[in-house]
Amino acid sequence: MASTRERRISKELSDLQNDPNSGVSAQPVDNSLLHLKGIFPGPPDTPYAGGTFQVDILIPENYPFKSPVMKFDTKIWHPNVSSVTGAICLDTLGTGWSPVGTIKMALISLRMLLESPNPKDPQDAEVAKMMLEQPEAFAQKAHEWAVKYAGAPRRDTPVHNYQKVAPPPPRADDPARYQGYNKDLIDRFVHMGFDLDAVVEAFNYVGIDRNGGEDYVLEEAYMGDITARLLGEQ
């Protein structure tokens, strides 16, 4: 008899199959619902564009109260992924994980990480240093690895928007920016790599209840609508 954990994963995989627009997919390894392989394409307008990236996914015993354990099978030159082991540095897979999270949301967060690398919180210090100090060289090497390991088509000049000058510090954590929504509720999406103001705008667009400023668990359908808005799919 399948465990509660396995039944949840089975439902998540079924939901993924029924949502081809999500841009991510996952399949069991050797018919095991506790070991999966996730796949997603490299985002457009990045050095990874056109490549296909595979992620190894292990489901821990206390899932969904603990995040899935993920690492890249496909070698990738990225500051938040180890160029040696494929280990990933991402809040969503650590302290930012919530029991309402899903495999789909985690994979979407990884795809977003390829769009918006964070060299200030690196997994691979060498890669982060190159990105900060030599953005053109970083983009070229990231593209070369995408061609070699992910099957991306070669381009003479990889598309990117990386800048050598460090970005300005984020704005102060002003409660007014949350527009009456609970901070923890909004921050679950911020920890996935989305901009705070964009998350609030998506909540307003979808019509999420403010619930008097109290935290609560969003239905998965609402989470999907919010994510689609943040990814520009609505």
CSV table of C-alpha atoms in Angstrom, one decimal:
chain,number,residue,atom,x,y,z
A,1,MET,CA,0.0,0.0,0.0
A,2,ALA,CA,1.3,3.4,-1.0
A,3,SER,CA,2.4,5.8,1.8
A,4,THR,CA,0.9,9.2,2.3
A,5,ARG,CA,4.2,10.6,0.9
A,6,GLU,CA,4.0,8.4,-2.2
A,7,ARG,CA,0.4,9.3,-2.8
A,8,ARG,CA,1.2,13.0,-2.7
A,9,ILE,CA,4.1,12.6,-5.1
A,10,SER,CA,1.9,10.6,-7.4
A,11,LYS,CA,-0.6,13.4,-7.4
A,12,GLU,CA,2.1,16.0,-8.0
A,13,LEU,CA,3.5,14.1,-11.0
A,14,SER,CA,-0.1,13.8,-12.4
A,15,ASP,CA,-0.6,17.5,-12.0
A,16,LEU,CA,2.7,18.1,-13.8
A,17,GLN,CA,1.7,16.0,-16.7
A,18,ASN,CA,-1.5,17.9,-17.0
A,19,ASP,CA,0.3,21.3,-17.0
A,20,PRO,CA,2.6,21.3,-20.1
A,21,ASN,CA,2.7,25.1,-19.9
A,22,SER,CA,4.7,25.0,-16.7
A,23,GLY,CA,7.8,24.3,-18.7
A,24,VAL,CA,9.1,21.7,-16.3
A,25,SER,CA,8.6,17.9,-16.0
A,26,ALA,CA,9.5,15.1,-13.7
A,27,GLN,CA,9.5,11.3,-14.0
A,28,PRO,CA,10.2,8.4,-11.5
A,29,VAL,CA,13.4,6.5,-11.6
A,30,ASP,CA,12.9,2.8,-11.9
A,31,ASN,CA,9.2,3.2,-10.9
A,32,SER,CA,10.2,4.7,-7.5
A,33,LEU,CA,8.1,7.7,-6.4
A,34,LEU,CA,10.9,8.6,-4.0
A,35,HIS,CA,13.6,9.1,-6.7
A,36,LEU,CA,12.8,11.4,-9.6
A,37,LYS,CA,14.5,13.1,-12.5
A,38,GLY,CA,13.3,16.6,-13.3
A,39,ILE,CA,13.9,18.3,-16.7
A,40,PHE,CA,13.5,21.8,-17.9
A,41,PRO,CA,14.8,23.9,-20.8
A,42,GLY,CA,17.3,26.7,-20.4
A,43,PRO,CA,15.5,30.1,-20.3
A,44,PRO,CA,15.5,32.3,-23.4
A,45,ASP,CA,17.8,35.3,-23.4
A,46,THR,CA,20.4,33.6,-21.2
A,47,PRO,CA,23.6,31.8,-21.9
A,48,TYR,CA,21.7,28.6,-21.2
A,49,ALA,CA,19.0,29.1,-23.9
A,50,GLY,CA,18.2,26.0,-26.0
A,51,GLY,CA,19.8,23.6,-23.5
A,52,THR,CA,18.0,20.8,-21.6
A,53,PHE,CA,18.9,20.5,-18.0
A,54,GLN,CA,18.3,17.4,-15.8
A,55,VAL,CA,18.0,17.5,-12.0
A,56,ASP,CA,18.2,14.6,-9.6
A,57,ILE,CA,15.4,14.6,-7.0
A,58,LEU,CA,15.3,12.6,-3.8
A,59,ILE,CA,12.2,12.7,-1.6
A,60,PRO,CA,13.0,12.7,2.1
A,61,GLU,CA,11.1,10.7,4.6
A,62,ASN,CA,9.3,13.7,6.1
A,63,TYR,CA,8.3,15.3,2.8
A,64,PRO,CA,6.5,17.8,2.4
A,65,PHE,CA,7.7,19.1,5.8
A,66,LYS,CA,11.2,18.9,4.5
A,67,SER,CA,12.3,20.0,1.0
A,68,PRO,CA,13.2,17.5,-1.7
A,69,VAL,CA,16.9,17.0,-2.1
A,70,MET,CA,17.9,18.3,-5.6
A,71,LYS,CA,21.1,18.5,-7.6
A,72,PHE,CA,21.9,19.1,-11.2
A,73,ASP,CA,22.9,16.0,-13.2
A,74,THR,CA,23.7,18.3,-16.1
A,75,LYS,CA,26.9,20.1,-15.6
A,76,ILE,CA,26.3,23.9,-15.6
A,77,TRP,CA,28.5,27.0,-15.1
A,78,HIS,CA,26.4,29.0,-12.6
A,79,PRO,CA,27.3,30.7,-9.3
A,80,ASN,CA,24.5,29.0,-7.3
A,81,VAL,CA,25.3,25.5,-8.6
A,82,SER,CA,28.6,23.6,-7.9
A,83,SER,CA,30.5,23.1,-11.1
A,84,VAL,CA,31.8,19.8,-9.6
A,85,THR,CA,28.9,18.1,-7.8
A,86,GLY,CA,25.8,19.9,-9.1
A,87,ALA,CA,24.8,20.9,-5.5
A,88,ILE,CA,22.4,23.9,-5.4
A,89,CYS,CA,22.3,27.0,-3.2
A,90,LEU,CA,18.6,28.1,-3.2
A,91,ASP,CA,16.4,29.2,-0.3
A,92,THR,CA,13.4,27.4,-1.7
A,93,LEU,CA,15.3,24.1,-1.1
A,94,GLY,CA,16.4,25.0,2.4
A,95,THR,CA,15.1,27.5,4.9
A,96,GLY,CA,12.6,29.0,2.5
A,97,TRP,CA,10.8,25.7,1.9
A,98,SER,CA,7.1,25.4,3.0
A,99,PRO,CA,4.9,22.3,3.2
A,100,VAL,CA,2.7,23.8,0.6
A,101,GLY,CA,5.6,23.7,-1.9
A,102,THR,CA,5.6,21.1,-4.7
A,103,ILE,CA,8.1,19.5,-7.0
A,104,LYS,CA,6.8,21.7,-9.8
A,105,MET,CA,7.3,24.9,-7.8
A,106,ALA,CA,10.9,23.8,-6.9
A,107,LEU,CA,11.7,23.1,-10.6
A,108,ILE,CA,10.2,26.4,-11.6
A,109,SER,CA,12.4,28.1,-9.0
A,110,LEU,CA,15.5,26.4,-10.5
A,111,ARG,CA,14.6,27.6,-13.9
A,112,MET,CA,14.2,31.1,-12.5
A,113,LEU,CA,17.6,30.7,-10.9
A,114,LEU,CA,19.1,30.2,-14.4
A,115,GLU,CA,17.4,33.5,-15.4
A,116,SER,CA,18.6,35.4,-12.3
A,117,PRO,CA,21.8,34.1,-10.8
A,118,ASN,CA,22.8,35.4,-7.4
A,119,PRO,CA,26.6,35.7,-7.2
A,120,LYS,CA,26.3,37.4,-3.8
A,121,ASP,CA,25.2,34.1,-2.2
A,122,PRO,CA,27.2,31.5,-4.2
A,123,GLN,CA,27.5,27.8,-4.2
A,124,ASP,CA,30.6,28.0,-6.4
A,125,ALA,CA,32.9,30.9,-5.4
A,126,GLU,CA,35.0,30.7,-8.5
A,127,VAL,CA,32.0,31.0,-10.8
A,128,ALA,CA,30.6,33.9,-8.7
A,129,LYS,CA,33.9,35.8,-8.8
A,130,MET,CA,34.0,35.5,-12.6
A,131,MET,CA,30.4,36.7,-13.0
A,132,LEU,CA,31.0,39.7,-10.8
A,133,GLU,CA,34.3,40.7,-12.2
A,134,GLN,CA,34.2,39.4,-15.8
A,135,PRO,CA,30.5,39.2,-16.8
A,136,GLU,CA,31.3,38.7,-20.5
A,137,ALA,CA,33.7,35.9,-19.8
A,138,PHE,CA,31.2,34.3,-17.5
A,139,ALA,CA,28.4,34.4,-20.1
A,140,GLN,CA,30.7,32.9,-22.7
A,141,LYS,CA,31.8,30.0,-20.5
A,142,ALA,CA,28.2,29.4,-19.2
A,143,HIS,CA,27.2,29.2,-22.9
A,144,GLU,CA,30.0,26.8,-23.8
A,145,TRP,CA,29.0,24.5,-21.0
A,146,ALA,CA,25.4,24.7,-22.1
A,147,VAL,CA,26.4,23.7,-25.6
A,148,LYS,CA,28.7,20.9,-24.4
A,149,TYR,CA,26.6,19.4,-21.6
A,150,ALA,CA,23.0,20.5,-22.2
A,151,GLY,CA,22.8,20.4,-26.0
A,152,ALA,CA,22.3,24.1,-26.5
A,153,PRO,CA,22.8,25.5,-30.0
A,154,ARG,CA,26.0,27.4,-30.3
A,155,ARG,CA,25.9,31.2,-30.6
A,156,ASP,CA,28.8,33.5,-31.4
A,157,THR,CA,27.6,36.0,-28.8
A,158,PRO,CA,25.6,34.6,-25.9
A,159,VAL,CA,22.7,36.8,-24.8
A,160,HIS,CA,22.8,38.1,-21.2
A,161,ASN,CA,22.2,41.2,-19.2
A,162,TYR,CA,25.0,40.7,-16.5
A,163,GLN,CA,26.7,43.8,-15.4
A,164,LYS,CA,30.1,44.3,-13.8
A,165,VAL,CA,28.9,47.1,-11.6
A,166,ALA,CA,27.2,45.7,-8.5
A,167,PRO,CA,23.4,46.3,-8.4
A,168,PRO,CA,22.1,48.8,-5.8
A,169,PRO,CA,21.1,47.4,-2.4
A,170,PRO,CA,17.5,46.3,-2.1
A,171,ARG,CA,15.0,48.8,-0.7
A,172,ALA,CA,14.3,48.7,3.0
A,173,ASP,CA,11.8,46.1,4.2
A,174,ASP,CA,8.9,48.6,4.4
A,175,PRO,CA,5.7,46.9,5.6
A,176,ALA,CA,3.7,49.1,3.3
A,177,ARG,CA,5.2,47.2,0.3
A,178,TYR,CA,3.2,44.2,1.4
A,179,GLN,CA,-0.1,46.1,0.9
A,180,GLY,CA,-1.9,44.3,3.7
A,181,TYR,CA,-0.8,40.8,2.9
A,182,ASN,CA,1.0,38.7,5.5
A,183,LYS,CA,4.8,39.0,5.2
A,184,ASP,CA,5.4,35.3,5.5
A,185,LEU,CA,2.8,34.6,2.8
A,186,ILE,CA,4.5,36.9,0.3
A,187,ASP,CA,8.0,35.9,1.3
A,188,ARG,CA,7.4,32.3,0.3
A,189,PHE,CA,7.5,33.5,-3.3
A,190,VAL,CA,10.2,36.0,-2.7
A,191,HIS,CA,12.4,33.1,-1.4
A,192,MET,CA,11.9,31.4,-4.8
A,193,GLY,CA,13.7,34.3,-6.4
A,194,PHE,CA,10.8,36.6,-7.3
A,195,ASP,CA,10.8,40.3,-6.7
A,196,LEU,CA,8.7,41.4,-3.7
A,197,ASP,CA,6.7,44.1,-5.6
A,198,ALA,CA,6.1,41.7,-8.4
A,199,VAL,CA,4.7,39.1,-6.0
A,200,VAL,CA,2.4,41.6,-4.4
A,201,GLU,CA,1.2,42.7,-7.9
A,202,ALA,CA,0.6,39.0,-8.8
A,203,PHE,CA,-1.5,38.5,-5.6
A,204,ASN,CA,-3.6,41.5,-6.5
A,205,TYR,CA,-4.0,40.4,-10.1
A,206,VAL,CA,-5.1,36.9,-9.0
A,207,GLY,CA,-7.4,38.3,-6.3
A,208,ILE,CA,-5.8,36.6,-3.3
A,209,ASP,CA,-7.6,37.3,0.0
A,210,ARG,CA,-5.6,39.4,2.5
A,211,ASN,CA,-7.2,37.4,5.4
A,212,GLY,CA,-6.8,40.4,7.7
A,213,GLY,CA,-3.0,40.3,7.3
A,214,GLU,CA,-2.9,36.8,8.8
A,215,ASP,CA,-0.8,33.9,7.3
A,216,TYR,CA,-2.6,30.9,5.8
A,217,VAL,CA,-2.1,28.1,3.3
A,218,LEU,CA,-2.9,29.0,-0.3
A,219,GLU,CA,-4.7,26.4,-2.4
A,220,GLU,CA,-2.3,24.9,-5.1
A,221,ALA,CA,-4.5,26.3,-7.9
A,222,TYR,CA,-3.9,29.9,-6.6
A,223,MET,CA,-0.2,29.2,-6.2
A,224,GLY,CA,-0.1,28.0,-9.9
A,225,ASP,CA,-2.0,31.2,-11.0
A,226,ILE,CA,0.4,33.4,-9.0
A,227,THR,CA,3.5,31.7,-10.4
A,228,ALA,CA,2.1,31.9,-14.0
A,229,ARG,CA,1.6,35.6,-13.5
A,230,LEU,CA,5.2,36.0,-12.2
A,231,LEU,CA,6.6,34.1,-15.2
A,232,GLY,CA,4.6,36.3,-17.6
A,233,GLU,CA,2.2,33.5,-18.6
A,234,GLN,CA,-0.9,35.4,-17.7
